[in-house]
Short mmCIF file of C-alpha atoms in Angstrom, two decimals:
data_model
loop_
_atom_site.label_atom_id
_atom_site.label_comp_id
_atom_site.label_asym_id
_atom_site.label_seq_id
_atom_site.Cartn_x
_atom_site.Cartn_y
_atom_site.Cartn_z
CA ALA Y 1 18.58 8.10 -10.14
CA ALA Y 2 17.09 6.41 -7.06
CA PHE Y 3 19.88 3.85 -6.88
CA ALA Y 4 22.54 6.49 -7.47
CA LEU Y 5 21.09 8.62 -4.68
CA ALA Y 6 20.96 5.71 -2.24
CA GLU Y 7 24.50 4.64 -3.11
CA SER Y 8 25.98 8.12 -2.89
CA ARG Y 9 24.68 8.96 0.59
CA ASP Y 10 25.01 6.92 3.76
CA ASP Y 11 21.99 8.69 5.26
CA ALA Y 12 19.55 8.27 2.34
CA LEU Y 13 16.30 6.34 2.54
CA VAL Y 14 14.70 6.71 -0.88
CA THR Y 15 11.04 6.19 -1.71
CA PHE Y 16 9.25 6.31 -5.04
CA GLY Y 17 6.32 8.71 -5.29
CA VAL Y 18 3.55 8.43 -7.85
CA VAL Y 19 2.36 11.55 -9.68
CA PRO Y 20 -1.32 11.94 -8.69
CA ASP Y 21 -3.87 12.00 -11.50
CA SER Y 22 -6.94 12.35 -9.28
CA PRO Y 23 -7.80 13.60 -5.77
CA ALA Y 24 -7.51 10.11 -4.33
CA THR Y 25 -8.45 9.63 -0.68
CA GLY Y 26 -7.25 6.04 -0.46
CA PHE Y 27 -3.52 6.80 -0.58
CA GLY Y 28 -1.08 8.49 1.74
CA TYR Y 29 0.80 11.45 0.31
CA LEU Y 30 4.41 12.61 0.40
CA GLU Y 31 4.82 16.33 1.02
CA LEU Y 32 8.01 17.42 -0.69
CA GLY Y 33 10.56 19.89 0.58
CA SER Y 34 13.84 21.09 -0.87
CA PRO Y 35 15.30 19.57 -4.05
CA LEU Y 36 18.32 17.28 -3.84
CA PRO Y 37 21.40 17.27 -6.10
CA GLY Y 38 20.98 14.65 -8.80
CA GLY Y 39 17.19 14.66 -8.65
CA GLY Y 40 14.41 14.09 -6.18
CA HIS Y 41 13.26 16.04 -3.17
CA VAL Y 42 13.49 15.71 0.57
CA VAL Y 43 10.26 14.35 2.06
CA SER Y 44 9.22 16.91 4.64
CA THR Y 45 6.04 15.20 5.82
CA PHE Y 46 4.18 11.93 5.39
CA ARG Y 47 0.50 12.84 5.02
CA GLU Y 48 -2.20 10.38 6.05
CA LYS Y 49 -5.05 9.50 3.70
CA PRO Y 50 -6.78 12.87 3.26
CA SER Y 51 -10.37 13.98 2.95
CA LEU Y 52 -11.58 14.78 -0.57
CA PRO Y 53 -11.17 18.57 -0.18
CA VAL Y 54 -7.62 18.16 1.12
CA ALA Y 55 -6.77 15.66 -1.63
CA SER Y 56 -8.09 18.17 -4.18
CA ASP Y 57 -5.76 20.80 -2.73
CA PHE Y 58 -2.83 18.38 -2.97
CA LEU Y 59 -3.64 17.64 -6.61
CA ALA Y 60 -3.91 21.35 -7.44
CA ALA Y 61 -0.53 22.04 -5.81
CA GLY Y 62 1.14 19.77 -8.37
CA PRO Y 63 3.69 16.93 -8.28
CA SER Y 64 6.51 19.22 -7.20
CA ARG Y 65 4.71 19.50 -3.86
CA TYR Y 66 2.79 16.26 -3.38
CA LEU Y 67 3.14 12.68 -4.59
CA TRP Y 68 1.25 9.54 -3.73
CA ASN Y 69 3.17 7.31 -1.34
CA SER Y 70 3.81 4.10 -3.27
CA GLY Y 71 5.45 2.19 -0.42
CA MET Y 72 8.39 1.21 -2.65
CA PHE Y 73 11.88 1.96 -1.41
CA VAL Y 74 15.58 1.94 -2.27
CA TRP Y 75 18.31 2.02 0.36
CA LYS Y 76 21.62 0.52 1.39
CA ALA Y 77 21.13 -2.41 3.74
CA SER Y 78 23.54 -0.75 6.16
CA THR Y 79 21.50 2.48 6.16
CA LEU Y 80 18.24 0.65 6.77
CA LEU Y 81 19.76 -1.35 9.62
CA ARG Y 82 21.00 1.85 11.26
CA ALA Y 83 17.48 3.28 10.96
CA VAL Y 84 15.96 0.14 12.47
CA ASP Y 85 18.45 0.34 15.35
CA ALA Y 86 17.50 3.98 15.89
CA PHE Y 87 13.72 3.83 15.56
CA VAL Y 88 12.67 0.23 16.28
CA PRO Y 89 15.30 -0.83 18.82
CA GLU Y 90 13.07 -3.46 20.41
CA SER Y 91 12.90 -5.37 17.12
CA ALA Y 92 16.40 -4.71 15.80
CA PRO Y 93 18.22 -7.68 17.43
CA VAL Y 94 15.63 -10.18 16.22
CA LEU Y 95 15.67 -8.75 12.69
CA ARG Y 96 19.45 -8.98 12.57
CA GLU Y 97 19.31 -12.57 13.81
CA MET Y 98 16.71 -13.44 11.18
CA GLY Y 99 18.80 -11.79 8.48
CA ALA Y 100 21.85 -13.83 9.44
CA ALA Y 101 19.80 -17.04 9.44
CA TYR Y 102 18.17 -16.50 6.05
CA GLY Y 103 18.98 -19.36 3.69
CA THR Y 104 20.25 -21.60 6.49
CA PRO Y 105 18.56 -24.59 8.18
CA ALA Y 106 17.81 -22.38 11.19
CA TRP Y 107 15.59 -20.03 9.19
CA ASP Y 108 12.25 -21.87 9.32
CA ALA Y 109 12.16 -22.31 13.09
CA LEU Y 110 13.44 -18.79 13.73
CA ALA Y 111 10.91 -17.21 11.39
CA ARG Y 112 8.09 -19.20 12.96
CA ASP Y 113 9.03 -18.40 16.55
CA ALA Y 114 10.57 -14.93 16.29
CA TRP Y 115 8.35 -13.21 13.74
CA PRO Y 116 5.31 -12.98 16.07
CA THR Y 117 7.46 -11.22 18.69
CA LEU Y 118 8.30 -8.27 16.43
CA ALA Y 119 6.62 -4.89 16.81
CA LYS Y 120 3.54 -4.75 14.59
CA LEU Y 121 4.58 -1.68 12.61
CA SER Y 122 4.73 -0.92 8.91
CA ILE Y 123 8.03 0.33 7.55
CA ASP Y 124 6.36 3.72 7.01
CA TYR Y 125 5.32 4.18 10.63
CA GLY Y 126 8.28 2.40 12.19
CA VAL Y 127 11.16 3.81 10.15
CA MET Y 128 10.36 6.25 7.35
CA GLU Y 129 8.24 8.75 9.27
CA PRO Y 130 10.63 9.14 12.24
CA ALA Y 131 13.60 9.21 9.84
CA SER Y 132 12.03 12.13 7.97
CA THR Y 133 12.36 14.30 11.10
CA SER Y 134 15.76 13.00 12.19
CA PRO Y 135 18.99 14.94 11.52
CA ASP Y 136 20.77 11.61 11.03
CA PHE Y 137 18.80 10.54 7.94
CA THR Y 138 17.49 12.01 4.71
CA VAL Y 139 14.22 10.64 3.38
CA ALA Y 140 14.09 11.38 -0.34
CA ALA Y 141 11.38 10.91 -2.96
CA LEU Y 142 11.65 10.54 -6.71
CA PRO Y 143 8.71 10.28 -9.14
CA LEU Y 144 8.10 6.72 -10.29
CA GLU Y 145 8.63 6.58 -14.04
CA ALA Y 146 6.38 3.60 -14.68
CA ARG Y 147 2.71 2.71 -14.83
CA TRP Y 148 1.50 2.10 -11.30
CA LEU Y 149 -1.70 0.61 -10.01
CA ASP Y 150 -2.19 0.08 -6.29
CA VAL Y 151 -4.35 -3.02 -6.04
CA GLY Y 152 -5.18 -2.21 -2.44
CA SER Y 153 -8.92 -1.91 -2.91
CA TRP Y 154 -11.55 -3.82 -4.82
CA PRO Y 155 -12.17 -1.03 -7.36
CA ALA Y 156 -8.42 -0.94 -8.05
CA TYR Y 157 -8.49 -4.72 -8.52
CA GLY Y 158 -11.29 -4.19 -11.03
CA GLU Y 159 -9.18 -1.68 -12.94
CA ALA Y 160 -6.45 -4.29 -13.19
CA LEU Y 161 -8.95 -6.77 -14.66
CA GLY Y 162 -10.23 -4.39 -17.32
CA ALA Y 163 -13.86 -3.64 -18.14
CA ASP Y 164 -16.35 -5.05 -20.63
CA ASP Y 165 -18.63 -2.94 -22.83
CA ASP Y 166 -20.89 -2.22 -19.85
CA GLY Y 167 -18.02 -1.20 -17.61
CA ASN Y 168 -18.26 -4.38 -15.54
CA MET Y 169 -14.99 -5.78 -14.24
CA VAL Y 170 -15.24 -9.51 -13.65
CA GLY Y 171 -12.70 -11.77 -11.99
CA ALA Y 172 -14.84 -14.87 -11.62
CA ALA Y 173 -14.96 -18.14 -13.52
CA ARG Y 174 -18.78 -18.09 -13.61
CA ALA Y 175 -20.73 -14.85 -13.62
CA VAL Y 176 -23.88 -13.56 -15.29
CA LEU Y 177 -24.56 -9.82 -15.20
CA HIS Y 178 -27.84 -8.58 -16.68
CA ALA Y 179 -28.77 -4.92 -17.13
CA SER Y 180 -25.86 -4.05 -14.86
CA ARG Y 181 -23.07 -1.50 -15.28
CA GLY Y 182 -19.83 -0.55 -13.61
CA ASN Y 183 -19.65 -3.43 -11.14
CA VAL Y 184 -16.66 -5.34 -9.80
CA VAL Y 185 -17.24 -9.07 -9.37
CA ALA Y 186 -14.66 -11.44 -7.89
CA SER Y 187 -14.89 -15.08 -6.86
CA SER Y 188 -12.24 -17.58 -5.82
CA ASP Y 189 -14.58 -20.55 -6.30
CA PRO Y 190 -14.66 -21.79 -9.92
CA SER Y 191 -17.84 -23.78 -9.26
CA HIS Y 192 -19.81 -20.86 -7.80
CA LEU Y 193 -22.04 -18.75 -10.04
CA VAL Y 194 -22.36 -15.03 -9.24
CA THR Y 195 -25.34 -13.21 -10.78
CA LEU Y 196 -26.34 -9.55 -10.79
CA VAL Y 197 -29.54 -7.98 -12.14
CA GLY Y 198 -30.08 -4.24 -12.45
CA CYS Y 199 -27.02 -3.34 -10.39
CA GLU Y 200 -24.69 -0.40 -10.84
CA GLY Y 201 -21.45 0.52 -9.10
CA LEU Y 202 -21.32 -2.46 -6.75
CA VAL Y 203 -18.45 -4.60 -5.54
CA VAL Y 204 -19.41 -8.27 -5.08
CA VAL Y 205 -16.73 -10.61 -3.72
CA HIS Y 206 -17.38 -14.29 -3.01
CA THR Y 207 -15.07 -16.72 -1.23
CA PRO Y 208 -15.90 -20.11 0.30
CA SER Y 209 -15.98 -18.54 3.78
CA ALA Y 210 -17.49 -15.08 3.23
CA THR Y 211 -19.29 -12.81 0.77
CA LEU Y 212 -18.88 -9.03 0.54
CA VAL Y 213 -21.34 -6.68 -1.17
CA MET Y 214 -20.86 -2.90 -1.10
CA PRO Y 215 -21.04 0.19 -3.29
CA ALA Y 216 -17.69 0.73 -4.98
CA ALA Y 217 -17.72 4.28 -3.63
CA GLU Y 218 -17.57 2.87 -0.08
CA ALA Y 219 -14.58 0.61 -0.72
CA GLN Y 220 -12.27 2.51 1.62
CA ARG Y 221 -14.60 1.71 4.52
CA VAL Y 222 -13.89 -2.02 4.49
CA LYS Y 223 -11.52 -1.59 7.43
CA GLU Y 224 -14.45 -0.23 9.47
CA LEU Y 225 -16.19 -3.55 8.93
CA HIS Y 226 -13.29 -5.67 10.09
CA ALA Y 227 -13.88 -5.48 13.86
CA ARG Y 228 -17.54 -6.41 13.50
CA VAL Y 229 -16.73 -9.31 11.20
CA VAL Y 230 -14.18 -10.67 13.67
CA ASP Y 231 -16.78 -10.56 16.45
CA VAL Y 232 -19.07 -12.78 14.39
CA ALA Y 233 -16.43 -14.92 12.70
CA PRO Y 234 -13.17 -14.85 14.72
CA GLU Y 235 -11.62 -17.41 12.39
CA LEU Y 236 -11.43 -14.66 9.74
CA ALA Y 237 -9.21 -12.41 11.89
#
């Protein structure tokens, strides 16, 4: 249905929405408007990551009103390029040049030199949100008919790993957890041993250059830590 919608309309920018199963505060939401022929709804508003009470209201309203924003899209290349021209005009010429060079000997140098000059915008902020209020485009959402897990946080990464009998989710070559429940442990160093004693609901992440320890419930606050980390260790920026 998503491909048919994108192919049938020259103004359609289609996104997949995920049916919420909890009042998640770590995702953006799609507020749905009028239904479209052939399935899906117009996206009337992109909602930022909400507070828990607001997310609870979204969940109660049901999937005909609100979906999680998956960040997965379907569109004609020509429609997307028109949207880029309209909403990110300062980057459009470079993007077109990079597109023409893809797969040619000129690509590597162009990507290295031109990419840093582009506006630092996500496709959501740069194109989809302004398109949703433009009379020249229709932003449409269809429910994603597949299992979806957004591994954008450490607890979500733990869910992807699966849990042991104590609810611990371990992605480390060497780890010993004693009298501990519901923790997420990750390590990229196969020679490093991570140990926990009497811990519950923690996220412990070890890399050769940094170690992170936090309650899983605070996982969405990692971005608050970033500026302070960069002050101390600018090489991690």
